[in-house]
PDB file of C-alpha atoms in Angstrom:
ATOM      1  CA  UNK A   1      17.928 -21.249   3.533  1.00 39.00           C
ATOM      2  CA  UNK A   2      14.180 -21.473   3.446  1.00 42.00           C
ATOM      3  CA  UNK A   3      11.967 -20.815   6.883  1.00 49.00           C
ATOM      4  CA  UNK A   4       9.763 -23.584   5.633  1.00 46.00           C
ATOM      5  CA  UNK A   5      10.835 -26.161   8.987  1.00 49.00           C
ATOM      6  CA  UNK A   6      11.254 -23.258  11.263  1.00 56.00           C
ATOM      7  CA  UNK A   7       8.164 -23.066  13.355  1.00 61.00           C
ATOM      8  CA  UNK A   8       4.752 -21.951  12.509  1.00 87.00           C
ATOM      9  CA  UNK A   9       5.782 -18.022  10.728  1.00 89.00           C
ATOM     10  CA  UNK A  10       3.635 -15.441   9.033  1.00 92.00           C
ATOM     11  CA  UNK A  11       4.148 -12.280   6.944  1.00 94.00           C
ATOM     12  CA  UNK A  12       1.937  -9.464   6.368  1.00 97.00           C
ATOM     13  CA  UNK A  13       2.310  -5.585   5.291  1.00 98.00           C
ATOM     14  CA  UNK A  14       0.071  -3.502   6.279  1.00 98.00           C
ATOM     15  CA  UNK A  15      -0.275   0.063   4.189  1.00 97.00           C
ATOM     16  CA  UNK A  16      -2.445   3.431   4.249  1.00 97.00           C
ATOM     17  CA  UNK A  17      -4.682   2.828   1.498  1.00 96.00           C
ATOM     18  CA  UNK A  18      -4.896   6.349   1.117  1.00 96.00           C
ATOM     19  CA  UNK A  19      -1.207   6.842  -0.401  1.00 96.00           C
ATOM     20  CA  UNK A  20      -1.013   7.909  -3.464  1.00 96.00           C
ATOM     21  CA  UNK A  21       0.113   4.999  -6.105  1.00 96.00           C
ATOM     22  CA  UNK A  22       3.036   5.809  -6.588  1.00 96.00           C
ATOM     23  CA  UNK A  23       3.719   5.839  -2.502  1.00 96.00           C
ATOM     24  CA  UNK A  24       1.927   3.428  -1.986  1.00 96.00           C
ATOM     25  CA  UNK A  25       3.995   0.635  -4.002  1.00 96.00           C
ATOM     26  CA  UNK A  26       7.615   2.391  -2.460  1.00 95.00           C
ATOM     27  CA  UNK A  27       6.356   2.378   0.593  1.00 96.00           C
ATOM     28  CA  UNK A  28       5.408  -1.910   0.103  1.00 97.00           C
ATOM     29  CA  UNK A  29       8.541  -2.233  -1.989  1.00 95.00           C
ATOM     30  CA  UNK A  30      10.604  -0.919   1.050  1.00 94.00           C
ATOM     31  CA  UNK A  31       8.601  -2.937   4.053  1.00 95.00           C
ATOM     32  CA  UNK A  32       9.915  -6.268   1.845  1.00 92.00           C
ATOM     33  CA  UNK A  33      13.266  -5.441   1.343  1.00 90.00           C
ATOM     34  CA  UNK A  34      12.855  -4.422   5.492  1.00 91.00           C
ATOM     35  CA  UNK A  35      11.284  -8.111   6.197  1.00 89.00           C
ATOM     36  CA  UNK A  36      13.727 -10.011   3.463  1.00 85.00           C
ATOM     37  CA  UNK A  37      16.758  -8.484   5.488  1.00 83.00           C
ATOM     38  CA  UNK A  38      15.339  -9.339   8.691  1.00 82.00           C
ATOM     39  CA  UNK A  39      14.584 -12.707   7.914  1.00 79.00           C
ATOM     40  CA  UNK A  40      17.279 -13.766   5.062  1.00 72.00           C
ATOM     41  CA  UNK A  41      15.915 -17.303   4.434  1.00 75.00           C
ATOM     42  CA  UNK A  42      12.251 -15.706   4.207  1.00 78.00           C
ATOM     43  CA  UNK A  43      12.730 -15.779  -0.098  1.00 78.00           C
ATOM     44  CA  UNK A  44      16.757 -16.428  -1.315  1.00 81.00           C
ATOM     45  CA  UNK A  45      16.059 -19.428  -2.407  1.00 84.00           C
ATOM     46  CA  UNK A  46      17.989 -19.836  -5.771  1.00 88.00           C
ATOM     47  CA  UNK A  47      15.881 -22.282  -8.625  1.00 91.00           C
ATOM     48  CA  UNK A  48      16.538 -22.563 -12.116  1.00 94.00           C
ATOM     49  CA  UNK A  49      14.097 -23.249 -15.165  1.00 95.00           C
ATOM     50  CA  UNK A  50      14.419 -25.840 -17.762  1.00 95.00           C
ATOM     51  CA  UNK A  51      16.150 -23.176 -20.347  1.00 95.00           C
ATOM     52  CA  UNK A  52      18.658 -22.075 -17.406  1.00 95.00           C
ATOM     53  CA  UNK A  53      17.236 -19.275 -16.045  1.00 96.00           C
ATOM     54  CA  UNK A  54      18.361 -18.579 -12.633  1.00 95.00           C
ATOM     55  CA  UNK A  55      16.216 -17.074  -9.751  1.00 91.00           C
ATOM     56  CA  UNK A  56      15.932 -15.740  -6.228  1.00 86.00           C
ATOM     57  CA  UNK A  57      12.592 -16.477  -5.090  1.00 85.00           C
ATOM     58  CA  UNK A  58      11.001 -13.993  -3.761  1.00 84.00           C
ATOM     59  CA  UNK A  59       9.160 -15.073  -0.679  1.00 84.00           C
ATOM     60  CA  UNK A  60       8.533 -18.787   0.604  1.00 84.00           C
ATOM     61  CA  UNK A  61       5.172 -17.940   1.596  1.00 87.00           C
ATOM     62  CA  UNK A  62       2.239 -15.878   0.824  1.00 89.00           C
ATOM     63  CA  UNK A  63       2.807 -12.262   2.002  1.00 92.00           C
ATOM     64  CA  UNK A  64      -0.763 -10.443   2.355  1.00 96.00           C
ATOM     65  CA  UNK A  65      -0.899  -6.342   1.881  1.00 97.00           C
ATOM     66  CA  UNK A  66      -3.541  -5.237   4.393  1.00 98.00           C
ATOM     67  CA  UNK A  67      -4.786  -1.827   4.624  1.00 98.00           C
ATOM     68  CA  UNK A  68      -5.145   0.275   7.653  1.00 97.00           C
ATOM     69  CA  UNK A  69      -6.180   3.833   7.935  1.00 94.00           C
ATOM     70  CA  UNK A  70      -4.179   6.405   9.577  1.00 90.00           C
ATOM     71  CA  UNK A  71      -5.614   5.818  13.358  1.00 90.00           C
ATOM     72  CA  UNK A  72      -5.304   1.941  12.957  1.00 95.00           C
ATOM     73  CA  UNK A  73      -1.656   2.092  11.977  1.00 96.00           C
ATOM     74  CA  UNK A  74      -0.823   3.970  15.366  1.00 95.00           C
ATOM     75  CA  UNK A  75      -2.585   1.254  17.194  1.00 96.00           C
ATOM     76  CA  UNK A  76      -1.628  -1.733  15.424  1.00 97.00           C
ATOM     77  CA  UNK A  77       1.695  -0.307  15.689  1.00 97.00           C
ATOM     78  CA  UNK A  78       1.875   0.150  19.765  1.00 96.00           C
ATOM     79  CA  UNK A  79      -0.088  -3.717  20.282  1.00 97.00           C
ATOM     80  CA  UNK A  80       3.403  -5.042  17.557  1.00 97.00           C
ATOM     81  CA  UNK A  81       5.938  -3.481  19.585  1.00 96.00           C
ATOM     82  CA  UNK A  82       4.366  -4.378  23.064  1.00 96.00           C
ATOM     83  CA  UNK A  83       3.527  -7.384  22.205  1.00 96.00           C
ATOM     84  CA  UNK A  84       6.380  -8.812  19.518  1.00 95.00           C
ATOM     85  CA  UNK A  85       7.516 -11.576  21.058  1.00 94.00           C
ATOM     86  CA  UNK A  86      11.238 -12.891  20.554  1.00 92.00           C
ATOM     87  CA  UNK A  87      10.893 -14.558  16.961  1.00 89.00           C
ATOM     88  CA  UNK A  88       8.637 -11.406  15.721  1.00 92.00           C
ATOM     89  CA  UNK A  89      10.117  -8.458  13.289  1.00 93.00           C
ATOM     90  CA  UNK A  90       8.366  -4.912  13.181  1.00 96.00           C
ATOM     91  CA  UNK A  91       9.174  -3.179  10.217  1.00 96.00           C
ATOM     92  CA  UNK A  92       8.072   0.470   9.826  1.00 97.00           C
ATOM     93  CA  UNK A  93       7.857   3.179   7.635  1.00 97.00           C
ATOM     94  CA  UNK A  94       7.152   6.582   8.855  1.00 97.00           C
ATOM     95  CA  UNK A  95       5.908   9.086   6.152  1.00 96.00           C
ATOM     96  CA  UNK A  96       8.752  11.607   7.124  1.00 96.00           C
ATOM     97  CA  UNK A  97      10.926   9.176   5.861  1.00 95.00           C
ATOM     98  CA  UNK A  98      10.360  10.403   2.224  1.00 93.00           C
ATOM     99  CA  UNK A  99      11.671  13.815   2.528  1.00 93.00           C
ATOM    100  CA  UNK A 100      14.772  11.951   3.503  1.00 92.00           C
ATOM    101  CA  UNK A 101      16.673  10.918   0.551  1.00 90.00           C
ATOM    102  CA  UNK A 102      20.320   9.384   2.738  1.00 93.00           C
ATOM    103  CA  UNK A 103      19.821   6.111   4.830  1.00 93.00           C
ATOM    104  CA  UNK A 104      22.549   8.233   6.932  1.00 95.00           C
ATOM    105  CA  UNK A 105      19.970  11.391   7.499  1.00 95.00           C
ATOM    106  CA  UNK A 106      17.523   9.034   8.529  1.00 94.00           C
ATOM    107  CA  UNK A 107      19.121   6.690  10.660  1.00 94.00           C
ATOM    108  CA  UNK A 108      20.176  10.184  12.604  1.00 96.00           C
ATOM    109  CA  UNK A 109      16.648  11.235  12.838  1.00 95.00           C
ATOM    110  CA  UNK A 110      15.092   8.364  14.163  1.00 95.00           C
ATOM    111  CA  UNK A 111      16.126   9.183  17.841  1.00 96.00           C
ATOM    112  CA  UNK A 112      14.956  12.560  17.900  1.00 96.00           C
ATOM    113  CA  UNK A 113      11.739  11.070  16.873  1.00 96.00           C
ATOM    114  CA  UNK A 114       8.438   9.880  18.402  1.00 96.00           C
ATOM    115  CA  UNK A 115       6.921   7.523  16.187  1.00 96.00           C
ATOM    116  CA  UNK A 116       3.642   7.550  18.091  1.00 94.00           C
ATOM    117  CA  UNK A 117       3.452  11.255  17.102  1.00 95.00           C
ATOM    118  CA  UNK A 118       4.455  10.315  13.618  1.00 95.00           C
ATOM    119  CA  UNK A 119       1.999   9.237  10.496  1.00 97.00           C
ATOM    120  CA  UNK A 120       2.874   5.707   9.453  1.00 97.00           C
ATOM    121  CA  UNK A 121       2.488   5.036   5.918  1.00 97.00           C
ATOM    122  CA  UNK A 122       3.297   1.378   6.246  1.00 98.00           C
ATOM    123  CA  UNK A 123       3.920  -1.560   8.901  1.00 98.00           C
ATOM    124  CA  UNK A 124       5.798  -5.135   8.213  1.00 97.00           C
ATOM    125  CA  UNK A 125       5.318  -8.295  10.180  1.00 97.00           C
ATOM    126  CA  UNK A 126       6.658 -11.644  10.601  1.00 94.00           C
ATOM    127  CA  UNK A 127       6.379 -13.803  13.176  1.00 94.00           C
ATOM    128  CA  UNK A 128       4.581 -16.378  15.056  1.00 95.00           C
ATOM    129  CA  UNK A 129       1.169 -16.739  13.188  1.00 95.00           C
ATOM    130  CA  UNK A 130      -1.026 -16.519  15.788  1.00 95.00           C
ATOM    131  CA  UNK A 131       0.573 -13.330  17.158  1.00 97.00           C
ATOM    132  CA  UNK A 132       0.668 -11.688  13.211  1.00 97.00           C
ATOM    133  CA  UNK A 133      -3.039 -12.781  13.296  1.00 96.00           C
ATOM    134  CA  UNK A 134      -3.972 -11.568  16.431  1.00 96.00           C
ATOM    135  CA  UNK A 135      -2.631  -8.001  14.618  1.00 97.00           C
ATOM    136  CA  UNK A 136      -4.156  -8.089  11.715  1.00 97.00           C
ATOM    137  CA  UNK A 137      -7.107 -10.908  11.339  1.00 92.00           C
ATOM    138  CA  UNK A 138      -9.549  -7.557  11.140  1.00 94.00           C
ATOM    139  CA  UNK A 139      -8.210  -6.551   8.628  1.00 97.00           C
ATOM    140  CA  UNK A 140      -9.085  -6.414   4.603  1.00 97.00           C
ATOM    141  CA  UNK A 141      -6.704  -6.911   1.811  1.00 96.00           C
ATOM    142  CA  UNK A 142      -5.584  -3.883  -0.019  1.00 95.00           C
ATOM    143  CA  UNK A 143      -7.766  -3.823  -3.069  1.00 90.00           C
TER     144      UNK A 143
END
């Protein structure tokens, strides 16, 4: 099911650009999965080439990786979840989250956390464009 006739939606990831490589493209690599499960018909579209090579696509849209610094990510992080309005996703990850190596451990940890006290290494959106802009539309591709 493609998202293509469902309203005017936008993706973006948003990542510390001071993560090491590595980091850096888990830490993108898990935001997607994070948006693609929130929003099923966001890629999943099935195609096939002219030799018969079948495919899931992989998004229906563009999907911009912004950078943030540290500072930025707590703020831009607050004005999501305040402001995420019914047909918005927030998709975090916190840095602790890779000294946890079972969903289980993690899921468990979560509500003895406070995220605002937490670095976060990487922020997902989708939503209404002009609220994903109003989050980001200062902000500079990762380069």
């Amino acid at each position: 099911m493609s998202l293509q006739g469902k309203g005017d939606l936008k993706v973006a990831i948003v990542i510390d650009p001071s993560l090491p490589a590595g980091q850096l493209a888990n830490t993108v690599a898990t935001i997607g999965i994070g948006l693609g499960a929130g929003q099923p018909g966001f890629g999943n579209v099935k195609l096939c080439d002219r030799p018969g090579i079948a495919f899931l696509t992989s998004a229906d849209r563009p999907v911009p990786v912004l950078q943030a610094a540290e500072e930025k990510m707590q703020d831009l992080m607050a004005k999501a979840h305040i402001s995420k309005p019914d047909a918005g996703e927030l998709i975090l990850f916190p840095s602790f989250a890779r000294l946890l190596h079972d969903f289980n451990n993690y899921r468990n940890a979560i509500p003895m956390r406070d995220l605002t006290e937490e670095k976060i290494d990487g922020i997902g959106l989708f939503g209404p464009t002009k609220w994903v802009n109003s989050l980001t539309g200062s902000l500079k591709l990762l380069r």
